[in-house]
């Protein structure tokens, strides 16, 4: 087996959503005849419906392909992410003022909302783009804020690692720990920057609750449902060009809806920023 960082976007055989798959190992290329294929069976979980996907990872011709056993005629490319151009991420320091950047970006976004947003249709393509951009602004803040927390407080790093499903059972040698005093923090930051989807609000809710005792999602059910439903709308816009799993075009992305969603995100960020500021 070849170890490293490997990624594929696979269509779930159950809900038909495109879900991310992260692999630490893939089969090595066969040294035999050209065109020989080696395979590896893995089980991964769909991030949207939670079902287990039986996948086959095949190595052939210098690359890798993923197949779902329930849909073997559909192939998905596996990328090797162990490239030098990602090394610069490990050298980045955390953004010093993530909330200030967020509010500047939201101000610009609001200007765009009312200058180019379609006032007549909740199905307009420009409104879909505005929704996706809104999520990008929120995700950037959440990423920067959480990464800064790990740099500022070793206890936060420890709490997240203990909670994180992909890190809590990680094993490293004592020699490596002794030679790299920031190893645990760096491993966590790498996980956050490379593998964490910051629009997964429920996942981040659990992480922040474990790290600093903060509930990211609002307690009010209507507000919480609005935020969580917007994650589905984002998925439909990014992966399905605005159509839901039944093929229906979204019609709810009106200017009023987008403005309301932005207000909820501003409240979410404001509460988290206050909690972080009070910890200093």
PDB file of C-alpha atoms in Angstrom:
ATOM      1  CA  UNK A   1       0.000   0.000   0.000  1.00  0.00           C
ATOM      2  CA  UNK A   2       1.080   3.562  -0.743  1.00  0.00           C
ATOM      3  CA  UNK A   3       0.617   6.031   2.128  1.00  0.00           C
ATOM      4  CA  UNK A   4      -0.110   9.727   1.814  1.00  0.00           C
ATOM      5  CA  UNK A   5      -2.994  12.134   1.310  1.00  0.00           C
ATOM      6  CA  UNK A   6      -5.538  11.085  -1.308  1.00  0.00           C
ATOM      7  CA  UNK A   7      -8.920  12.626  -2.113  1.00  0.00           C
ATOM      8  CA  UNK A   8     -11.896  11.784  -4.304  1.00  0.00           C
ATOM      9  CA  UNK A   9     -15.383  13.192  -4.797  1.00  0.00           C
ATOM     10  CA  UNK A  10     -17.699  10.190  -5.058  1.00  0.00           C
ATOM     11  CA  UNK A  11     -21.426  10.120  -5.843  1.00  0.00           C
ATOM     12  CA  UNK A  12     -23.229   8.351  -3.015  1.00  0.00           C
ATOM     13  CA  UNK A  13     -25.130   5.319  -4.380  1.00  0.00           C
ATOM     14  CA  UNK A  14     -27.927   5.973  -1.891  1.00  0.00           C
ATOM     15  CA  UNK A  15     -28.706   9.734  -1.921  1.00  0.00           C
ATOM     16  CA  UNK A  16     -26.751  10.556  -5.129  1.00  0.00           C
ATOM     17  CA  UNK A  17     -24.962  13.472  -3.470  1.00  0.00           C
ATOM     18  CA  UNK A  18     -21.313  14.164  -4.256  1.00  0.00           C
ATOM     19  CA  UNK A  19     -19.415  13.447  -1.065  1.00  0.00           C
ATOM     20  CA  UNK A  20     -15.727  13.869  -0.206  1.00  0.00           C
ATOM     21  CA  UNK A  21     -13.650  10.778   0.468  1.00  0.00           C
ATOM     22  CA  UNK A  22     -10.233  11.073   2.137  1.00  0.00           C
ATOM     23  CA  UNK A  23      -7.834   8.136   1.958  1.00  0.00           C
ATOM     24  CA  UNK A  24      -4.554   7.594   3.784  1.00  0.00           C
ATOM     25  CA  UNK A  25      -3.595   4.589   1.655  1.00  0.00           C
ATOM     26  CA  UNK A  26      -4.139   3.483  -1.926  1.00  0.00           C
ATOM     27  CA  UNK A  27      -2.917   0.342  -3.730  1.00  0.00           C
ATOM     28  CA  UNK A  28       0.506   0.514  -5.310  1.00  0.00           C
ATOM     29  CA  UNK A  29       0.925   0.149  -9.037  1.00  0.00           C
ATOM     30  CA  UNK A  30       1.523  -3.402 -10.226  1.00  0.00           C
ATOM     31  CA  UNK A  31       5.088  -3.965 -11.419  1.00  0.00           C
ATOM     32  CA  UNK A  32       3.892  -6.538 -13.908  1.00  0.00           C
ATOM     33  CA  UNK A  33       2.506  -6.055 -17.376  1.00  0.00           C
ATOM     34  CA  UNK A  34       1.422  -2.602 -18.506  1.00  0.00           C
ATOM     35  CA  UNK A  35      -2.260  -2.170 -17.859  1.00  0.00           C
ATOM     36  CA  UNK A  36      -2.416  -4.533 -14.877  1.00  0.00           C
ATOM     37  CA  UNK A  37      -4.772  -3.310 -12.162  1.00  0.00           C
ATOM     38  CA  UNK A  38      -4.423  -3.631  -8.411  1.00  0.00           C
ATOM     39  CA  UNK A  39      -7.362  -2.858  -6.141  1.00  0.00           C
ATOM     40  CA  UNK A  40      -8.229  -2.100  -2.532  1.00  0.00           C
ATOM     41  CA  UNK A  41     -11.657  -2.349  -0.877  1.00  0.00           C
ATOM     42  CA  UNK A  42     -12.658   0.435   1.530  1.00  0.00           C
ATOM     43  CA  UNK A  43     -15.814   1.491   3.343  1.00  0.00           C
ATOM     44  CA  UNK A  44     -16.540   5.223   3.620  1.00  0.00           C
ATOM     45  CA  UNK A  45     -19.497   7.166   5.031  1.00  0.00           C
ATOM     46  CA  UNK A  46     -21.550   9.637   3.000  1.00  0.00           C
ATOM     47  CA  UNK A  47     -21.386  13.048   4.689  1.00  0.00           C
ATOM     48  CA  UNK A  48     -24.962  13.835   3.650  1.00  0.00           C
ATOM     49  CA  UNK A  49     -27.093  10.746   4.332  1.00  0.00           C
ATOM     50  CA  UNK A  50     -24.658   8.848   6.583  1.00  0.00           C
ATOM     51  CA  UNK A  51     -24.886   5.566   4.677  1.00  0.00           C
ATOM     52  CA  UNK A  52     -21.820   3.371   4.281  1.00  0.00           C
ATOM     53  CA  UNK A  53     -20.399   3.222   0.786  1.00  0.00           C
ATOM     54  CA  UNK A  54     -18.480   0.140  -0.326  1.00  0.00           C
ATOM     55  CA  UNK A  55     -15.756   1.435  -2.632  1.00  0.00           C
ATOM     56  CA  UNK A  56     -13.033  -0.150  -4.725  1.00  0.00           C
ATOM     57  CA  UNK A  57      -9.854   1.863  -5.245  1.00  0.00           C
ATOM     58  CA  UNK A  58      -8.081   0.751  -8.418  1.00  0.00           C
ATOM     59  CA  UNK A  59      -4.483   1.570  -9.417  1.00  0.00           C
ATOM     60  CA  UNK A  60      -3.684   1.512 -13.101  1.00  0.00           C
ATOM     61  CA  UNK A  61      -1.723   3.565 -15.593  1.00  0.00           C
ATOM     62  CA  UNK A  62       0.010   5.730 -12.993  1.00  0.00           C
ATOM     63  CA  UNK A  63      -3.171   6.924 -11.232  1.00  0.00           C
ATOM     64  CA  UNK A  64      -6.080   5.809  -9.093  1.00  0.00           C
ATOM     65  CA  UNK A  65      -9.820   5.519  -9.634  1.00  0.00           C
ATOM     66  CA  UNK A  66     -12.659   4.920  -7.176  1.00  0.00           C
ATOM     67  CA  UNK A  67     -15.733   2.810  -7.956  1.00  0.00           C
ATOM     68  CA  UNK A  68     -18.812   2.198  -5.827  1.00  0.00           C
ATOM     69  CA  UNK A  69     -19.608  -1.510  -5.777  1.00  0.00           C
ATOM     70  CA  UNK A  70     -23.283  -0.619  -6.246  1.00  0.00           C
ATOM     71  CA  UNK A  71     -22.445   1.427  -9.330  1.00  0.00           C
ATOM     72  CA  UNK A  72     -19.314  -0.066 -10.911  1.00  0.00           C
ATOM     73  CA  UNK A  73     -19.905   1.688 -14.241  1.00  0.00           C
ATOM     74  CA  UNK A  74     -19.298   5.111 -12.670  1.00  0.00           C
ATOM     75  CA  UNK A  75     -15.645   6.001 -12.019  1.00  0.00           C
ATOM     76  CA  UNK A  76     -14.230   8.828  -9.875  1.00  0.00           C
ATOM     77  CA  UNK A  77     -10.678  10.133 -10.034  1.00  0.00           C
ATOM     78  CA  UNK A  78      -8.525   9.915  -6.898  1.00  0.00           C
ATOM     79  CA  UNK A  79      -6.099  12.813  -6.437  1.00  0.00           C
ATOM     80  CA  UNK A  80      -2.746  12.533  -4.714  1.00  0.00           C
ATOM     81  CA  UNK A  81      -2.503  15.614  -2.505  1.00  0.00           C
ATOM     82  CA  UNK A  82       1.094  15.088  -1.404  1.00  0.00           C
ATOM     83  CA  UNK A  83       2.429  17.859  -3.610  1.00  0.00           C
ATOM     84  CA  UNK A  84       4.969  20.544  -2.815  1.00  0.00           C
ATOM     85  CA  UNK A  85       2.584  23.336  -3.773  1.00  0.00           C
ATOM     86  CA  UNK A  86       0.585  22.623  -0.612  1.00  0.00           C
ATOM     87  CA  UNK A  87       3.633  23.060   1.632  1.00  0.00           C
ATOM     88  CA  UNK A  88       3.075  26.828   1.896  1.00  0.00           C
ATOM     89  CA  UNK A  89      -0.083  26.157   3.910  1.00  0.00           C
ATOM     90  CA  UNK A  90       2.007  24.755   6.743  1.00  0.00           C
ATOM     91  CA  UNK A  91       3.950  28.020   6.964  1.00  0.00           C
ATOM     92  CA  UNK A  92       0.889  30.284   7.222  1.00  0.00           C
ATOM     93  CA  UNK A  93       0.347  32.015  10.516  1.00  0.00           C
ATOM     94  CA  UNK A  94      -3.248  32.471  11.679  1.00  0.00           C
ATOM     95  CA  UNK A  95      -5.102  35.595  10.616  1.00  0.00           C
ATOM     96  CA  UNK A  96      -4.836  38.058  13.536  1.00  0.00           C
ATOM     97  CA  UNK A  97      -8.297  39.655  13.101  1.00  0.00           C
ATOM     98  CA  UNK A  98     -10.675  37.132  11.488  1.00  0.00           C
ATOM     99  CA  UNK A  99     -13.848  38.890  12.664  1.00  0.00           C
ATOM    100  CA  UNK A 100     -12.740  42.246  11.202  1.00  0.00           C
ATOM    101  CA  UNK A 101     -12.114  40.572   7.850  1.00  0.00           C
ATOM    102  CA  UNK A 102     -15.526  38.897   8.055  1.00  0.00           C
ATOM    103  CA  UNK A 103     -17.401  42.159   8.648  1.00  0.00           C
ATOM    104  CA  UNK A 104     -15.551  43.915   5.822  1.00  0.00           C
ATOM    105  CA  UNK A 105     -16.422  41.052   3.466  1.00  0.00           C
ATOM    106  CA  UNK A 106     -20.068  41.000   4.563  1.00  0.00           C
ATOM    107  CA  UNK A 107     -20.295  44.754   3.950  1.00  0.00           C
ATOM    108  CA  UNK A 108     -19.019  44.253   0.391  1.00  0.00           C
ATOM    109  CA  UNK A 109     -21.319  41.250  -0.113  1.00  0.00           C
ATOM    110  CA  UNK A 110     -24.376  43.216   1.013  1.00  0.00           C
ATOM    111  CA  UNK A 111     -23.556  45.913  -1.521  1.00  0.00           C
ATOM    112  CA  UNK A 112     -23.425  43.269  -4.244  1.00  0.00           C
ATOM    113  CA  UNK A 113     -26.668  41.713  -3.020  1.00  0.00           C
ATOM    114  CA  UNK A 114     -28.617  44.904  -3.661  1.00  0.00           C
ATOM    115  CA  UNK A 115     -26.726  46.032  -6.753  1.00  0.00           C
ATOM    116  CA  UNK A 116     -26.636  42.806  -8.801  1.00  0.00           C
ATOM    117  CA  UNK A 117     -29.030  40.453  -6.996  1.00  0.00           C
ATOM    118  CA  UNK A 118     -32.215  39.523  -8.869  1.00  0.00           C
ATOM    119  CA  UNK A 119     -35.180  41.109  -7.085  1.00  0.00           C
ATOM    120  CA  UNK A 120     -37.771  39.258  -9.153  1.00  0.00           C
ATOM    121  CA  UNK A 121     -36.728  35.608  -8.975  1.00  0.00           C
ATOM    122  CA  UNK A 122     -35.536  33.248  -6.260  1.00  0.00           C
ATOM    123  CA  UNK A 123     -34.247  30.947  -8.998  1.00  0.00           C
ATOM    124  CA  UNK A 124     -31.836  33.419 -10.612  1.00  0.00           C
ATOM    125  CA  UNK A 125     -28.280  32.264 -11.206  1.00  0.00           C
ATOM    126  CA  UNK A 126     -26.816  35.432  -9.724  1.00  0.00           C
ATOM    127  CA  UNK A 127     -28.626  34.757  -6.455  1.00  0.00           C
ATOM    128  CA  UNK A 128     -27.165  31.261  -6.363  1.00  0.00           C
ATOM    129  CA  UNK A 129     -23.693  32.753  -6.776  1.00  0.00           C
ATOM    130  CA  UNK A 130     -24.398  35.213  -3.979  1.00  0.00           C
ATOM    131  CA  UNK A 131     -25.397  32.334  -1.690  1.00  0.00           C
ATOM    132  CA  UNK A 132     -22.176  30.466  -2.448  1.00  0.00           C
ATOM    133  CA  UNK A 133     -20.115  33.621  -1.873  1.00  0.00           C
ATOM    134  CA  UNK A 134     -21.875  34.216   1.443  1.00  0.00           C
ATOM    135  CA  UNK A 135     -20.880  30.728   2.546  1.00  0.00           C
ATOM    136  CA  UNK A 136     -17.287  31.345   1.442  1.00  0.00           C
ATOM    137  CA  UNK A 137     -17.122  34.417   3.686  1.00  0.00           C
ATOM    138  CA  UNK A 138     -18.557  32.534   6.672  1.00  0.00           C
ATOM    139  CA  UNK A 139     -16.344  29.493   6.121  1.00  0.00           C
ATOM    140  CA  UNK A 140     -13.228  31.670   5.895  1.00  0.00           C
ATOM    141  CA  UNK A 141     -14.078  33.278   9.240  1.00  0.00           C
ATOM    142  CA  UNK A 142     -14.784  29.969  10.974  1.00  0.00           C
ATOM    143  CA  UNK A 143     -11.568  28.464   9.618  1.00  0.00           C
ATOM    144  CA  UNK A 144      -9.429  31.437  10.650  1.00  0.00           C
ATOM    145  CA  UNK A 145     -11.069  31.782  14.067  1.00  0.00           C
ATOM    146  CA  UNK A 146     -10.682  28.123  15.011  1.00  0.00           C
ATOM    147  CA  UNK A 147      -7.118  27.901  13.700  1.00  0.00           C
ATOM    148  CA  UNK A 148      -6.197  31.031  15.669  1.00  0.00           C
ATOM    149  CA  UNK A 149      -7.686  29.421  18.783  1.00  0.00           C
ATOM    150  CA  UNK A 150      -5.379  26.417  18.364  1.00  0.00           C
ATOM    151  CA  UNK A 151      -2.342  28.709  18.073  1.00  0.00           C
ATOM    152  CA  UNK A 152      -3.331  30.821  21.070  1.00  0.00           C
ATOM    153  CA  UNK A 153      -4.324  28.083  23.523  1.00  0.00           C
ATOM    154  CA  UNK A 154      -2.734  24.604  23.806  1.00  0.00           C
ATOM    155  CA  UNK A 155      -5.748  23.494  25.840  1.00  0.00           C
ATOM    156  CA  UNK A 156      -7.979  24.137  22.830  1.00  0.00           C
ATOM    157  CA  UNK A 157      -5.680  22.041  20.668  1.00  0.00           C
ATOM    158  CA  UNK A 158      -5.765  19.220  23.196  1.00  0.00           C
ATOM    159  CA  UNK A 159      -9.557  19.337  23.495  1.00  0.00           C
ATOM    160  CA  UNK A 160     -10.147  19.301  19.729  1.00  0.00           C
ATOM    161  CA  UNK A 161      -7.688  16.449  19.164  1.00  0.00           C
ATOM    162  CA  UNK A 162      -9.365  14.432  21.907  1.00  0.00           C
ATOM    163  CA  UNK A 163     -12.777  15.050  20.305  1.00  0.00           C
ATOM    164  CA  UNK A 164     -11.897  14.875  16.598  1.00  0.00           C
ATOM    165  CA  UNK A 165     -12.939  11.534  15.052  1.00  0.00           C
ATOM    166  CA  UNK A 166      -9.955  11.504  12.667  1.00  0.00           C
ATOM    167  CA  UNK A 167      -7.314  12.561  15.208  1.00  0.00           C
ATOM    168  CA  UNK A 168      -8.224  11.169  18.612  1.00  0.00           C
ATOM    169  CA  UNK A 169      -6.727   7.747  17.817  1.00  0.00           C
ATOM    170  CA  UNK A 170      -3.737   9.041  15.821  1.00  0.00           C
ATOM    171  CA  UNK A 171      -0.420   7.407  16.792  1.00  0.00           C
ATOM    172  CA  UNK A 172       3.012   9.044  16.485  1.00  0.00           C
ATOM    173  CA  UNK A 173       6.403   8.049  17.842  1.00  0.00           C
ATOM    174  CA  UNK A 174       7.830   9.572  21.019  1.00  0.00           C
ATOM    175  CA  UNK A 175      10.939  10.494  19.059  1.00  0.00           C
ATOM    176  CA  UNK A 176       8.859  12.523  16.592  1.00  0.00           C
ATOM    177  CA  UNK A 177       7.027  14.301  19.416  1.00  0.00           C
ATOM    178  CA  UNK A 178      10.335  15.132  21.123  1.00  0.00           C
ATOM    179  CA  UNK A 179      11.868  16.508  17.928  1.00  0.00           C
ATOM    180  CA  UNK A 180       8.805  18.555  16.922  1.00  0.00           C
ATOM    181  CA  UNK A 181       7.378  20.383  19.955  1.00  0.00           C
ATOM    182  CA  UNK A 182       4.462  21.832  17.933  1.00  0.00           C
ATOM    183  CA  UNK A 183       3.675  18.515  16.232  1.00  0.00           C
ATOM    184  CA  UNK A 184       0.176  18.045  17.683  1.00  0.00           C
ATOM    185  CA  UNK A 185      -0.874  21.593  16.905  1.00  0.00           C
ATOM    186  CA  UNK A 186       0.575  21.370  13.404  1.00  0.00           C
ATOM    187  CA  UNK A 187      -1.236  18.082  12.736  1.00  0.00           C
ATOM    188  CA  UNK A 188      -4.505  19.640  13.871  1.00  0.00           C
ATOM    189  CA  UNK A 189      -4.008  22.774  11.784  1.00  0.00           C
ATOM    190  CA  UNK A 190      -3.217  20.624   8.744  1.00  0.00           C
ATOM    191  CA  UNK A 191      -6.435  18.680   9.339  1.00  0.00           C
ATOM    192  CA  UNK A 192      -8.406  21.923   9.615  1.00  0.00           C
ATOM    193  CA  UNK A 193      -6.884  23.555   6.549  1.00  0.00           C
ATOM    194  CA  UNK A 194      -6.794  20.558   4.239  1.00  0.00           C
ATOM    195  CA  UNK A 195      -9.667  18.295   5.223  1.00  0.00           C
ATOM    196  CA  UNK A 196     -12.308  20.222   7.127  1.00  0.00           C
ATOM    197  CA  UNK A 197     -15.422  21.525   5.391  1.00  0.00           C
ATOM    198  CA  UNK A 198     -16.356  24.648   7.299  1.00  0.00           C
ATOM    199  CA  UNK A 199     -19.919  24.654   6.002  1.00  0.00           C
ATOM    200  CA  UNK A 200     -20.587  21.518   8.083  1.00  0.00           C
ATOM    201  CA  UNK A 201     -22.137  23.554  10.861  1.00  0.00           C
ATOM    202  CA  UNK A 202     -23.200  20.618  13.024  1.00  0.00           C
ATOM    203  CA  UNK A 203     -19.656  19.222  12.919  1.00  0.00           C
ATOM    204  CA  UNK A 204     -18.205  22.607  13.906  1.00  0.00           C
ATOM    205  CA  UNK A 205     -20.843  22.935  16.627  1.00  0.00           C
ATOM    206  CA  UNK A 206     -19.508  19.741  18.217  1.00  0.00           C
ATOM    207  CA  UNK A 207     -15.895  20.835  17.806  1.00  0.00           C
ATOM    208  CA  UNK A 208     -16.393  24.235  19.445  1.00  0.00           C
ATOM    209  CA  UNK A 209     -18.501  22.766  22.231  1.00  0.00           C
ATOM    210  CA  UNK A 210     -15.643  20.379  23.029  1.00  0.00           C
ATOM    211  CA  UNK A 211     -12.951  23.038  22.628  1.00  0.00           C
ATOM    212  CA  UNK A 212     -14.365  26.088  24.428  1.00  0.00           C
ATOM    213  CA  UNK A 213     -17.856  25.086  25.590  1.00  0.00           C
ATOM    214  CA  UNK A 214     -19.529  27.248  22.932  1.00  0.00           C
ATOM    215  CA  UNK A 215     -22.709  26.275  21.060  1.00  0.00           C
ATOM    216  CA  UNK A 216     -22.232  27.507  17.511  1.00  0.00           C
ATOM    217  CA  UNK A 217     -25.785  26.778  16.362  1.00  0.00           C
ATOM    218  CA  UNK A 218     -28.628  28.797  17.906  1.00  0.00           C
ATOM    219  CA  UNK A 219     -30.914  27.204  20.462  1.00  0.00           C
ATOM    220  CA  UNK A 220     -34.045  28.439  18.685  1.00  0.00           C
ATOM    221  CA  UNK A 221     -35.249  25.628  16.408  1.00  0.00           C
ATOM    222  CA  UNK A 222     -36.494  27.882  13.599  1.00  0.00           C
ATOM    223  CA  UNK A 223     -33.177  29.757  13.426  1.00  0.00           C
ATOM    224  CA  UNK A 224     -31.200  26.530  13.615  1.00  0.00           C
ATOM    225  CA  UNK A 225     -33.286  24.901  10.887  1.00  0.00           C
ATOM    226  CA  UNK A 226     -32.833  27.928   8.621  1.00  0.00           C
ATOM    227  CA  UNK A 227     -29.045  27.683   8.926  1.00  0.00           C
ATOM    228  CA  UNK A 228     -28.911  23.920   8.455  1.00  0.00           C
ATOM    229  CA  UNK A 229     -31.255  24.016   5.463  1.00  0.00           C
ATOM    230  CA  UNK A 230     -29.040  26.646   3.863  1.00  0.00           C
ATOM    231  CA  UNK A 231     -26.194  24.104   3.892  1.00  0.00           C
ATOM    232  CA  UNK A 232     -28.323  21.890   1.634  1.00  0.00           C
ATOM    233  CA  UNK A 233     -29.058  24.851  -0.633  1.00  0.00           C
ATOM    234  CA  UNK A 234     -25.329  25.552  -0.866  1.00  0.00           C
ATOM    235  CA  UNK A 235     -24.720  21.947  -1.891  1.00  0.00           C
ATOM    236  CA  UNK A 236     -27.398  22.115  -4.579  1.00  0.00           C
ATOM    237  CA  UNK A 237     -25.889  25.328  -5.957  1.00  0.00           C
ATOM    238  CA  UNK A 238     -22.261  24.153  -5.911  1.00  0.00           C
ATOM    239  CA  UNK A 239     -22.729  20.558  -7.055  1.00  0.00           C
ATOM    240  CA  UNK A 240     -26.058  20.545  -8.915  1.00  0.00           C
ATOM    241  CA  UNK A 241     -26.223  24.049 -10.432  1.00  0.00           C
ATOM    242  CA  UNK A 242     -29.172  24.981  -8.253  1.00  0.00           C
ATOM    243  CA  UNK A 243     -31.229  21.784  -8.577  1.00  0.00           C
ATOM    244  CA  UNK A 244     -32.235  19.545  -5.685  1.00  0.00           C
ATOM    245  CA  UNK A 245     -31.947  15.758  -5.719  1.00  0.00           C
ATOM    246  CA  UNK A 246     -35.314  15.515  -7.511  1.00  0.00           C
ATOM    247  CA  UNK A 247     -34.096  17.803 -10.279  1.00  0.00           C
ATOM    248  CA  UNK A 248     -36.187  20.803  -9.239  1.00  0.00           C
ATOM    249  CA  UNK A 249     -34.578  24.235  -9.506  1.00  0.00           C
ATOM    250  CA  UNK A 250     -34.360  26.163  -6.232  1.00  0.00           C
ATOM    251  CA  UNK A 251     -36.792  29.071  -6.118  1.00  0.00           C
ATOM    252  CA  UNK A 252     -36.278  30.187  -2.508  1.00  0.00           C
ATOM    253  CA  UNK A 253     -33.108  32.247  -3.002  1.00  0.00           C
ATOM    254  CA  UNK A 254     -34.814  35.632  -3.011  1.00  0.00           C
ATOM    255  CA  UNK A 255     -33.076  38.803  -1.895  1.00  0.00           C
ATOM    256  CA  UNK A 256     -35.170  38.708   1.275  1.00  0.00           C
ATOM    257  CA  UNK A 257     -34.042  35.153   2.032  1.00  0.00           C
ATOM    258  CA  UNK A 258     -30.375  35.923   1.368  1.00  0.00           C
ATOM    259  CA  UNK A 259     -30.517  39.027   3.535  1.00  0.00           C
ATOM    260  CA  UNK A 260     -32.141  37.058   6.371  1.00  0.00           C
ATOM    261  CA  UNK A 261     -29.547  34.291   6.063  1.00  0.00           C
ATOM    262  CA  UNK A 262     -26.722  36.831   6.161  1.00  0.00           C
ATOM    263  CA  UNK A 263     -28.219  38.321   9.332  1.00  0.00           C
ATOM    264  CA  UNK A 264     -28.266  34.872  10.975  1.00  0.00           C
ATOM    265  CA  UNK A 265     -24.660  34.275   9.980  1.00  0.00           C
ATOM    266  CA  UNK A 266     -23.647  37.678  11.352  1.00  0.00           C
ATOM    267  CA  UNK A 267     -25.299  36.775  14.659  1.00  0.00           C
ATOM    268  CA  UNK A 268     -23.508  33.416  14.690  1.00  0.00           C
ATOM    269  CA  UNK A 269     -20.128  35.054  14.024  1.00  0.00           C
ATOM    270  CA  UNK A 270     -20.764  37.867  16.495  1.00  0.00           C
ATOM    271  CA  UNK A 271     -21.530  35.447  19.330  1.00  0.00           C
ATOM    272  CA  UNK A 272     -18.472  33.314  18.604  1.00  0.00           C
ATOM    273  CA  UNK A 273     -16.203  36.361  18.266  1.00  0.00           C
ATOM    274  CA  UNK A 274     -17.432  37.640  21.647  1.00  0.00           C
ATOM    275  CA  UNK A 275     -16.731  34.300  23.337  1.00  0.00           C
ATOM    276  CA  UNK A 276     -13.244  34.203  21.842  1.00  0.00           C
ATOM    277  CA  UNK A 277     -12.534  37.807  22.869  1.00  0.00           C
ATOM    278  CA  UNK A 278     -13.673  37.120  26.446  1.00  0.00           C
ATOM    279  CA  UNK A 279     -11.126  34.282  26.704  1.00  0.00           C
ATOM    280  CA  UNK A 280      -8.158  36.652  26.374  1.00  0.00           C
TER     281      UNK A 280
END
